[in-house]
Amino acid sequence: LLWMLALSAFDTRDRHVVGHDVNEYRGIVSATFFVFAVSISLAFFLRMDVARTLFLVALPVGLVALLVSRWGWRQWLRRRQKDGRYVFRAVVLGERAKLDHIVRQIRNTHGTGFAVVGAITPNGTRTAVNGVPVLAAIADAERALDETGADTLIVGAADELDPDAMRRLGWAMADRDINWVVVPALTDVAGPRIHARPVAGLPLVHVDFPRLEGYRRVLKRSFDIVASSLLLLVLAPAFLATAIAIRSEGPGPIFYTQQRIGRRGRPFAMIKFRSMVRGADDQLASLLDLQGTTNRPFFKVTNDPRITRVGRFIRRHSIDELPQLLNVVAGQMSLVGPRPQRAEEVALYDEVVERRLLVKPGMSGLWQVSGRSVLAWEDALRLDLYYVENWSFLQDLMILFRTVRAVISPGATAH
């Protein structure tokens, strides 16, 4: 009973949390450890005889079962949201440039739970906003919402929305029982970094800046050493089988090393199973020039003719990346982080993209589990920067879980 109450008290069933980000899982973990900490304290002070299996079995099994069941329900919800069910029908309101960004972000992000059905702009000019029809001007917002039947209003910034106009619009939404969502001028900020606090009637939003230093860095490094060492032992047969397959296809080295740029711009030799013909690096510049992508930070050749028959299989299932576990043990890489790039690619960075180098490069990252080869390079960079700005240990665990799923069933996004 206490466990059930704690899950409610920690807002793990709140409709704004269920199915979104890692806050739902973080709340479940926090509520579970709170319950067992209270139980242990009560048992100690009241001298109660409590079975040890309650803590040795119920805590780990119950927590894992809760997390797995929530994940299962989240997948159920995502499948139905693809069909347009269980989504908020939203209208966006504000200046056109800001609305264009809001609509694009919602559409490009999987599982937001919002379907944008219309836009309201300052003048109501009928030109669509990123494919979304303009319904009316801000002065006619209430009428437009009544006609559309939307259940959510997403408000961006606009000069016409002074504090008095915002207050009156909020009252109108409350009278209609319409969800009132205000978008601040912040992008790519994870929920745990945001703390809202009313001061003098102003809803101030505090944003923390996560730093991968101190105990956080020790925790990440310790996990990397333990997990990569265990994986090297478990995957030893896969290493042997891959080496035999590469050698059976023809002469040449089994492993391939290439200089990549690591944390703080330090170069290191990244190890992979060879998946291309010998001398493949000499052909890269001409292939990039043919497809016109020499000016982009991600050197990716479409339908790469250099890949061997065995190489296509091991690349599709990311088997060629397994030797990088040695780089992780050596401290040059991490299990999770932005993918390491060549010096020529890093030379194309601007001051924004350089923030990728604040953390160690990883074997897997956020963009690898969010679309892999089909992502545009701009989206891949955005996801890498999101990871750097919003790092958390729980997020690393979720990326590793999604990585295992992507390796087993790569789908059409892997090349």
Short mmCIF file of C-alpha atoms in Angstrom, two decimals:
data_model
loop_
_atom_site.label_atom_id
_atom_site.label_comp_id
_atom_site.label_asym_id
_atom_site.label_seq_id
_atom_site.Cartn_x
_atom_site.Cartn_y
_atom_site.Cartn_z
CA LEU A 1 0.00 0.00 0.00
CA LEU A 2 2.83 2.39 0.88
CA TRP A 3 4.49 1.59 -2.43
CA MET A 4 1.32 2.41 -4.38
CA LEU A 5 0.89 5.68 -2.48
CA ALA A 6 4.52 6.64 -3.08
CA LEU A 7 4.18 6.07 -6.83
CA SER A 8 1.25 8.49 -6.81
CA ALA A 9 3.01 11.00 -4.53
CA PHE A 10 6.03 11.08 -6.87
CA ASP A 11 3.68 11.88 -9.81
CA THR A 12 4.63 8.77 -11.77
CA ARG A 13 1.04 8.54 -13.07
CA ASP A 14 0.66 12.22 -13.92
CA ARG A 15 -0.66 12.64 -17.47
CA HIS A 16 2.10 15.16 -18.20
CA VAL A 17 4.76 12.59 -17.30
CA VAL A 18 3.44 9.22 -18.50
CA GLY A 19 5.06 8.23 -21.78
CA HIS A 20 7.47 11.19 -21.95
CA ASP A 21 11.24 11.44 -21.45
CA VAL A 22 13.02 9.74 -18.53
CA ASN A 23 11.07 11.54 -15.80
CA GLU A 24 8.54 8.72 -15.59
CA TYR A 25 11.26 6.12 -14.98
CA ARG A 26 13.18 8.42 -12.62
CA GLY A 27 10.02 8.93 -10.53
CA ILE A 28 9.48 5.16 -10.27
CA VAL A 29 13.06 4.59 -9.08
CA SER A 30 12.86 7.45 -6.56
CA ALA A 31 9.50 6.30 -5.18
CA THR A 32 10.70 2.70 -4.84
CA PHE A 33 13.87 3.54 -2.93
CA PHE A 34 11.93 5.99 -0.76
CA VAL A 35 9.48 3.26 0.24
CA PHE A 36 12.18 0.78 1.14
CA ALA A 37 14.24 3.40 2.99
CA VAL A 38 11.18 4.26 5.10
CA SER A 39 10.44 0.56 5.66
CA ILE A 40 13.98 -0.12 6.86
CA SER A 41 13.89 2.91 9.17
CA LEU A 42 10.55 1.92 10.71
CA ALA A 43 11.68 -1.66 11.18
CA PHE A 44 14.85 -0.48 12.94
CA PHE A 45 13.31 2.08 15.28
CA LEU A 46 10.20 0.02 16.11
CA ARG A 47 12.29 -3.16 16.46
CA MET A 48 10.10 -5.00 13.96
CA ASP A 49 11.17 -8.36 12.56
CA VAL A 50 10.98 -7.91 8.78
CA ALA A 51 11.86 -10.71 6.36
CA ARG A 52 15.08 -10.08 4.46
CA THR A 53 13.48 -11.35 1.25
CA LEU A 54 11.39 -8.17 1.29
CA PHE A 55 14.54 -6.19 0.44
CA LEU A 56 16.61 -8.84 -1.37
CA VAL A 57 13.79 -9.98 -3.68
CA ALA A 58 10.85 -7.55 -3.62
CA LEU A 59 12.96 -4.42 -4.15
CA PRO A 60 14.95 -5.49 -7.27
CA VAL A 61 12.25 -7.70 -8.80
CA GLY A 62 9.48 -5.19 -8.16
CA LEU A 63 11.49 -2.26 -9.49
CA VAL A 64 12.48 -4.09 -12.67
CA ALA A 65 8.90 -5.29 -13.20
CA LEU A 66 7.60 -1.74 -12.80
CA LEU A 67 10.11 -0.31 -15.27
CA VAL A 68 9.53 -3.06 -17.83
CA SER A 69 5.75 -2.76 -17.57
CA ARG A 70 5.90 1.02 -17.98
CA TRP A 71 8.15 0.56 -21.01
CA GLY A 72 5.68 -1.94 -22.47
CA TRP A 73 2.75 0.42 -22.00
CA ARG A 74 4.80 3.22 -23.55
CA GLN A 75 5.34 1.11 -26.70
CA TRP A 76 1.61 0.34 -26.76
CA LEU A 77 0.87 4.06 -26.57
CA ARG A 78 3.38 4.94 -29.29
CA ARG A 79 1.85 2.46 -31.74
CA ARG A 80 -1.59 3.98 -31.27
CA GLN A 81 -0.33 7.53 -31.48
CA LYS A 82 1.04 6.72 -34.94
CA ASP A 83 -2.58 6.09 -35.94
CA GLY A 84 -3.68 9.43 -34.49
CA ARG A 85 -5.18 8.04 -31.29
CA TYR A 86 -4.44 9.19 -27.73
CA VAL A 87 -2.90 12.47 -28.90
CA PHE A 88 -3.58 16.09 -27.99
CA ARG A 89 -5.08 18.08 -30.89
CA ALA A 90 -3.02 21.24 -30.58
CA VAL A 91 -3.17 24.73 -32.04
CA VAL A 92 0.02 26.81 -31.94
CA LEU A 93 -0.10 30.57 -31.38
CA GLY A 94 2.61 33.21 -31.82
CA GLU A 95 4.97 34.77 -34.34
CA ARG A 96 5.46 32.77 -37.52
CA ALA A 97 9.21 32.19 -37.11
CA LYS A 98 8.75 30.78 -33.60
CA LEU A 99 5.77 28.69 -34.66
CA ASP A 100 7.78 27.22 -37.54
CA HIS A 101 10.40 26.02 -35.02
CA ILE A 102 7.77 24.61 -32.63
CA VAL A 103 5.96 22.70 -35.38
CA ARG A 104 9.20 21.32 -36.83
CA GLN A 105 10.43 20.12 -33.43
CA ILE A 106 7.13 18.40 -32.60
CA ARG A 107 6.97 16.67 -35.98
CA ASN A 108 10.60 15.54 -35.93
CA THR A 109 10.44 14.13 -32.40
CA HIS A 110 8.94 10.69 -31.98
CA GLY A 111 6.23 10.23 -29.34
CA THR A 112 5.43 13.81 -28.29
CA GLY A 113 1.71 13.03 -28.06
CA PHE A 114 0.78 16.26 -29.90
CA ALA A 115 -0.85 16.56 -33.31
CA VAL A 116 -0.67 20.17 -34.54
CA VAL A 117 -3.93 20.92 -36.38
CA GLY A 118 -3.71 24.68 -36.82
CA ALA A 119 -1.83 27.91 -36.20
CA ILE A 120 -2.81 31.38 -35.00
CA THR A 121 -0.52 34.23 -36.06
CA PRO A 122 -0.49 37.96 -35.19
CA ASN A 123 -2.14 39.02 -38.48
CA GLY A 124 -3.83 35.77 -39.49
CA THR A 125 -2.22 35.72 -42.95
CA ARG A 126 -3.43 32.50 -44.58
CA THR A 127 0.02 31.30 -45.72
CA ALA A 128 0.61 27.96 -43.96
CA VAL A 129 3.25 27.61 -41.24
CA ASN A 130 5.43 24.60 -42.07
CA GLY A 131 2.44 22.91 -43.68
CA VAL A 132 0.04 23.78 -40.83
CA PRO A 133 -2.97 25.90 -41.90
CA VAL A 134 -3.38 29.33 -40.31
CA LEU A 135 -6.80 29.55 -38.68
CA ALA A 136 -7.06 33.18 -37.58
CA ALA A 137 -5.32 36.20 -36.11
CA ILE A 138 -4.56 36.41 -32.39
CA ALA A 139 -7.59 38.71 -31.88
CA ASP A 140 -9.86 35.86 -33.08
CA ALA A 141 -8.06 33.04 -31.23
CA GLU A 142 -11.03 32.02 -29.08
CA ARG A 143 -13.37 31.71 -32.06
CA ALA A 144 -10.81 29.70 -34.04
CA LEU A 145 -10.31 27.25 -31.16
CA ASP A 146 -14.08 26.77 -30.80
CA GLU A 147 -14.41 25.99 -34.51
CA THR A 148 -11.41 23.64 -34.60
CA GLY A 149 -12.33 21.60 -31.54
CA ALA A 150 -8.71 21.53 -30.37
CA ASP A 151 -8.01 20.50 -26.77
CA THR A 152 -4.57 22.18 -26.41
CA LEU A 153 -3.20 25.65 -27.11
CA ILE A 154 0.59 25.93 -27.42
CA VAL A 155 1.66 29.54 -26.99
CA GLY A 156 4.93 30.90 -28.36
CA ALA A 157 6.21 34.45 -28.08
CA ALA A 158 4.57 37.37 -29.88
CA ASP A 159 4.73 41.14 -29.40
CA GLU A 160 0.92 41.30 -29.36
CA LEU A 161 0.78 39.05 -26.29
CA ASP A 162 1.42 41.43 -23.42
CA PRO A 163 0.83 40.20 -19.81
CA ASP A 164 -2.80 41.40 -19.83
CA ALA A 165 -3.56 39.67 -23.15
CA MET A 166 -1.91 36.45 -21.91
CA ARG A 167 -3.97 36.52 -18.73
CA ARG A 168 -7.25 37.01 -20.59
CA LEU A 169 -6.37 34.28 -23.08
CA GLY A 170 -5.56 31.95 -20.18
CA TRP A 171 -8.94 32.63 -18.60
CA ALA A 172 -10.65 31.86 -21.91
CA MET A 173 -8.81 28.53 -22.13
CA ALA A 174 -9.76 27.67 -18.55
CA ASP A 175 -13.44 28.35 -19.30
CA ARG A 176 -13.22 25.95 -22.27
CA ASP A 177 -11.18 23.31 -20.40
CA ILE A 178 -8.41 23.59 -23.01
CA ASN A 179 -4.84 22.68 -22.06
CA TRP A 180 -2.69 25.80 -21.77
CA VAL A 181 0.96 25.24 -22.78
CA VAL A 182 3.53 28.05 -22.90
CA VAL A 183 6.79 27.48 -24.77
CA PRO A 184 9.77 29.46 -23.42
CA ALA A 185 12.61 30.50 -25.72
CA LEU A 186 14.62 27.40 -24.81
CA THR A 187 15.46 24.45 -27.03
CA ASP A 188 16.97 21.01 -26.46
CA VAL A 189 16.73 21.23 -22.67
CA ALA A 190 15.81 18.04 -20.79
CA GLY A 191 13.11 18.13 -18.11
CA PRO A 192 15.35 17.49 -15.06
CA ARG A 193 17.33 20.65 -15.84
CA ILE A 194 14.23 22.86 -15.65
CA HIS A 195 12.88 24.14 -12.34
CA ALA A 196 9.88 26.51 -12.34
CA ARG A 197 9.45 28.87 -9.40
CA PRO A 198 6.90 31.69 -9.05
CA VAL A 199 8.49 34.93 -7.83
CA ALA A 200 6.44 38.12 -7.42
CA GLY A 201 3.77 36.59 -9.65
CA LEU A 202 6.32 35.80 -12.37
CA PRO A 203 6.79 32.14 -13.44
CA LEU A 204 10.60 32.07 -13.41
CA VAL A 205 12.26 29.10 -15.10
CA HIS A 206 15.63 28.08 -13.67
CA VAL A 207 17.88 26.00 -15.96
CA ASP A 208 20.72 23.91 -14.50
CA PHE A 209 23.92 23.28 -16.45
CA PRO A 210 24.97 19.64 -16.02
CA ARG A 211 28.69 19.05 -15.59
CA LEU A 212 30.23 15.65 -16.16
CA GLU A 213 32.79 16.13 -13.40
CA GLY A 214 33.38 14.89 -9.86
CA TYR A 215 31.41 11.86 -8.75
CA ARG A 216 29.41 11.84 -12.01
CA ARG A 217 32.56 11.35 -14.04
CA VAL A 218 33.77 8.65 -11.64
CA LEU A 219 30.40 6.87 -11.88
CA LYS A 220 30.42 6.94 -15.69
CA ARG A 221 34.05 5.77 -15.89
CA SER A 222 33.49 2.97 -13.36
CA PHE A 223 30.48 1.73 -15.29
CA ASP A 224 32.46 1.85 -18.56
CA ILE A 225 35.31 -0.26 -17.11
CA VAL A 226 33.09 -2.91 -15.53
CA ALA A 227 30.59 -3.20 -18.42
CA SER A 228 33.19 -3.18 -21.23
CA SER A 229 35.35 -5.77 -19.45
CA LEU A 230 32.38 -8.09 -19.02
CA LEU A 231 31.35 -7.58 -22.65
CA LEU A 232 34.85 -8.47 -23.86
CA LEU A 233 34.63 -11.78 -22.01
CA VAL A 234 31.09 -12.58 -23.13
CA LEU A 235 31.66 -11.57 -26.76
CA ALA A 236 34.99 -13.37 -27.22
CA PRO A 237 33.35 -16.07 -29.44
CA ALA A 238 31.81 -13.34 -31.62
CA PHE A 239 35.25 -11.75 -32.00
CA LEU A 240 36.70 -15.08 -33.17
CA ALA A 241 33.85 -15.79 -35.61
CA THR A 242 34.09 -12.29 -37.12
CA ALA A 243 37.86 -12.58 -37.55
CA ILE A 244 37.47 -15.92 -39.36
CA ALA A 245 34.74 -14.49 -41.65
CA ILE A 246 36.87 -11.47 -42.61
CA ARG A 247 39.95 -13.57 -43.33
CA SER A 248 37.94 -16.14 -45.34
CA GLU A 249 36.80 -13.42 -47.75
CA GLY A 250 40.36 -12.63 -48.81
CA PRO A 251 43.76 -11.40 -47.68
CA GLY A 252 44.13 -8.30 -45.59
CA PRO A 253 44.17 -7.19 -41.96
CA ILE A 254 41.35 -8.24 -39.63
CA PHE A 255 41.40 -5.04 -37.63
CA TYR A 256 41.36 -1.48 -38.92
CA THR A 257 42.62 1.52 -36.98
CA GLN A 258 42.03 5.14 -37.75
CA GLN A 259 42.91 8.34 -35.94
CA ARG A 260 39.87 10.00 -34.43
CA ILE A 261 39.44 13.04 -32.20
CA GLY A 262 38.46 12.42 -28.58
CA ARG A 263 37.57 14.52 -25.54
CA ARG A 264 39.02 18.03 -25.52
CA GLY A 265 40.37 17.48 -29.05
CA ARG A 266 42.88 14.77 -28.13
CA PRO A 267 43.54 12.30 -31.01
CA PHE A 268 43.52 8.53 -30.49
CA ALA A 269 43.58 5.36 -32.60
CA MET A 270 40.05 3.93 -32.89
CA ILE A 271 39.87 0.16 -33.51
CA LYS A 272 37.28 -1.57 -35.72
CA PHE A 273 36.88 -4.84 -37.57
CA ARG A 274 37.79 -4.19 -41.20
CA SER A 275 34.60 -3.92 -43.25
CA MET A 276 36.01 -2.26 -46.39
CA VAL A 277 38.49 -3.08 -49.10
CA ARG A 278 42.14 -2.24 -48.54
CA GLY A 279 43.00 1.38 -49.38
CA ALA A 280 39.44 2.55 -48.70
CA ASP A 281 40.60 5.79 -47.06
CA ASP A 282 42.33 6.86 -50.27
CA GLN A 283 38.97 6.76 -52.08
CA LEU A 284 36.97 8.73 -49.48
CA ALA A 285 37.68 12.24 -50.74
CA SER A 286 36.65 11.46 -54.33
CA LEU A 287 33.44 9.70 -53.22
CA LEU A 288 32.44 12.61 -50.97
CA ASP A 289 33.17 15.02 -53.80
CA LEU A 290 30.93 13.02 -56.17
CA GLN A 291 27.94 13.23 -53.80
CA GLY A 292 28.70 16.86 -52.84
CA THR A 293 29.09 16.43 -49.07
CA THR A 294 32.70 17.49 -48.50
CA ASN A 295 31.56 20.55 -46.53
CA ARG A 296 29.58 18.66 -43.88
CA PRO A 297 30.92 17.53 -40.49
CA PHE A 298 29.69 13.93 -41.03
CA PHE A 299 31.62 12.14 -43.78
CA LYS A 300 29.08 9.50 -44.83
CA VAL A 301 29.12 7.91 -48.28
CA THR A 302 25.72 6.79 -49.56
CA ASN A 303 25.72 3.25 -51.06
CA ASP A 304 29.43 2.98 -50.29
CA PRO A 305 31.10 0.75 -52.94
CA ARG A 306 34.14 0.14 -50.69
CA ILE A 307 32.23 -2.12 -48.26
CA THR A 308 32.89 -5.85 -48.59
CA ARG A 309 30.26 -8.62 -48.51
CA VAL A 310 31.11 -9.58 -44.92
CA GLY A 311 31.46 -5.89 -44.10
CA ARG A 312 27.85 -5.17 -45.03
CA PHE A 313 26.61 -7.72 -42.52
CA ILE A 314 28.86 -6.72 -39.63
CA ARG A 315 28.20 -3.00 -40.24
CA ARG A 316 24.43 -3.53 -40.36
CA HIS A 317 24.53 -5.21 -36.94
CA SER A 318 27.32 -2.93 -35.61
CA ILE A 319 29.63 -5.93 -35.09
CA ASP A 320 32.47 -3.96 -36.69
CA GLU A 321 32.34 -1.57 -33.70
CA LEU A 322 32.96 -4.25 -31.03
CA PRO A 323 36.78 -3.83 -30.89
CA GLN A 324 36.15 -0.31 -29.59
CA LEU A 325 35.50 -1.97 -26.24
CA LEU A 326 39.31 -1.93 -26.00
CA ASN A 327 39.24 1.84 -26.51
CA VAL A 328 36.67 2.07 -23.69
CA VAL A 329 38.85 0.03 -21.31
CA ALA A 330 41.81 2.26 -22.21
CA GLY A 331 39.81 5.36 -21.31
CA GLN A 332 39.83 6.84 -24.81
CA MET A 333 36.11 6.26 -25.38
CA SER A 334 32.94 5.61 -23.41
CA LEU A 335 30.13 3.14 -24.01
CA VAL A 336 27.78 6.08 -24.66
CA GLY A 337 28.63 9.44 -26.17
CA PRO A 338 28.90 11.31 -29.49
CA ARG A 339 30.60 9.23 -32.17
CA PRO A 340 34.30 10.10 -32.65
CA GLN A 341 35.10 11.91 -35.87
CA ARG A 342 38.11 12.45 -38.09
CA ALA A 343 40.31 15.51 -37.76
CA GLU A 344 39.04 16.72 -41.16
CA GLU A 345 35.47 16.63 -39.89
CA VAL A 346 36.34 18.37 -36.62
CA ALA A 347 38.02 21.12 -38.65
CA LEU A 348 34.55 21.99 -40.02
CA TYR A 349 33.11 22.57 -36.53
CA ASP A 350 31.93 26.00 -35.44
CA GLU A 351 31.91 27.13 -31.81
CA VAL A 352 28.52 25.49 -31.24
CA VAL A 353 29.39 22.06 -32.64
CA GLU A 354 32.70 22.07 -30.73
CA ARG A 355 30.68 21.31 -27.58
CA ARG A 356 30.58 17.69 -28.81
CA LEU A 357 34.17 17.45 -27.63
CA LEU A 358 33.31 18.23 -23.98
CA VAL A 359 32.67 14.53 -23.31
CA LYS A 360 34.39 11.32 -24.37
CA PRO A 361 33.23 9.90 -27.70
CA GLY A 362 31.08 6.80 -27.43
CA MET A 363 30.51 3.44 -29.07
CA SER A 364 26.82 4.30 -29.23
CA GLY A 365 25.01 7.59 -28.96
CA LEU A 366 21.65 9.28 -29.09
CA TRP A 367 21.54 9.66 -32.85
CA GLN A 368 22.62 6.04 -33.42
CA VAL A 369 19.43 4.86 -31.70
CA SER A 370 17.24 7.59 -33.24
CA GLY A 371 17.55 6.89 -36.94
CA ARG A 372 21.22 6.04 -37.66
CA SER A 373 22.05 6.47 -41.34
CA VAL A 374 18.74 8.02 -42.43
CA LEU A 375 19.14 11.08 -40.21
CA ALA A 376 20.21 14.35 -41.79
CA TRP A 377 23.58 15.51 -40.51
CA GLU A 378 21.95 18.57 -38.91
CA ASP A 379 19.65 16.30 -36.86
CA ALA A 380 22.56 14.05 -35.88
CA LEU A 381 24.51 17.07 -34.60
CA ARG A 382 21.47 18.35 -32.72
CA LEU A 383 21.04 15.01 -30.95
CA ASP A 384 24.73 14.87 -30.04
CA LEU A 385 24.56 18.37 -28.56
CA TYR A 386 21.39 17.43 -26.70
CA TYR A 387 23.24 14.50 -25.14
CA VAL A 388 26.16 16.71 -24.07
CA GLU A 389 23.90 19.39 -22.59
CA ASN A 390 21.57 16.95 -20.80
CA TRP A 391 23.80 14.07 -19.71
CA SER A 392 22.50 11.72 -17.02
CA PHE A 393 23.43 8.19 -15.99
CA LEU A 394 19.83 7.03 -16.48
CA GLN A 395 19.88 8.40 -20.03
CA ASP A 396 23.05 6.39 -20.72
CA LEU A 397 21.31 3.21 -19.54
CA MET A 398 18.31 3.91 -21.77
CA ILE A 399 20.57 4.50 -24.80
CA LEU A 400 22.39 1.21 -24.14
CA PHE A 401 19.06 -0.60 -23.90
CA ARG A 402 17.93 0.91 -27.21
CA THR A 403 21.33 0.08 -28.72
CA VAL A 404 20.89 -3.63 -27.98
CA ARG A 405 17.49 -3.53 -29.64
CA ALA A 406 18.89 -1.64 -32.69
CA VAL A 407 21.76 -4.15 -33.08
CA ILE A 408 19.46 -7.18 -32.89
CA SER A 409 16.83 -5.67 -35.18
CA PRO A 410 18.52 -2.86 -37.15
CA GLY A 411 15.67 -2.27 -39.60
CA ALA A 412 16.02 -0.01 -42.63
CA THR A 413 18.01 2.72 -40.86
CA ALA A 414 21.29 0.76 -40.64
CA HIS A 415 23.88 0.74 -43.43
#
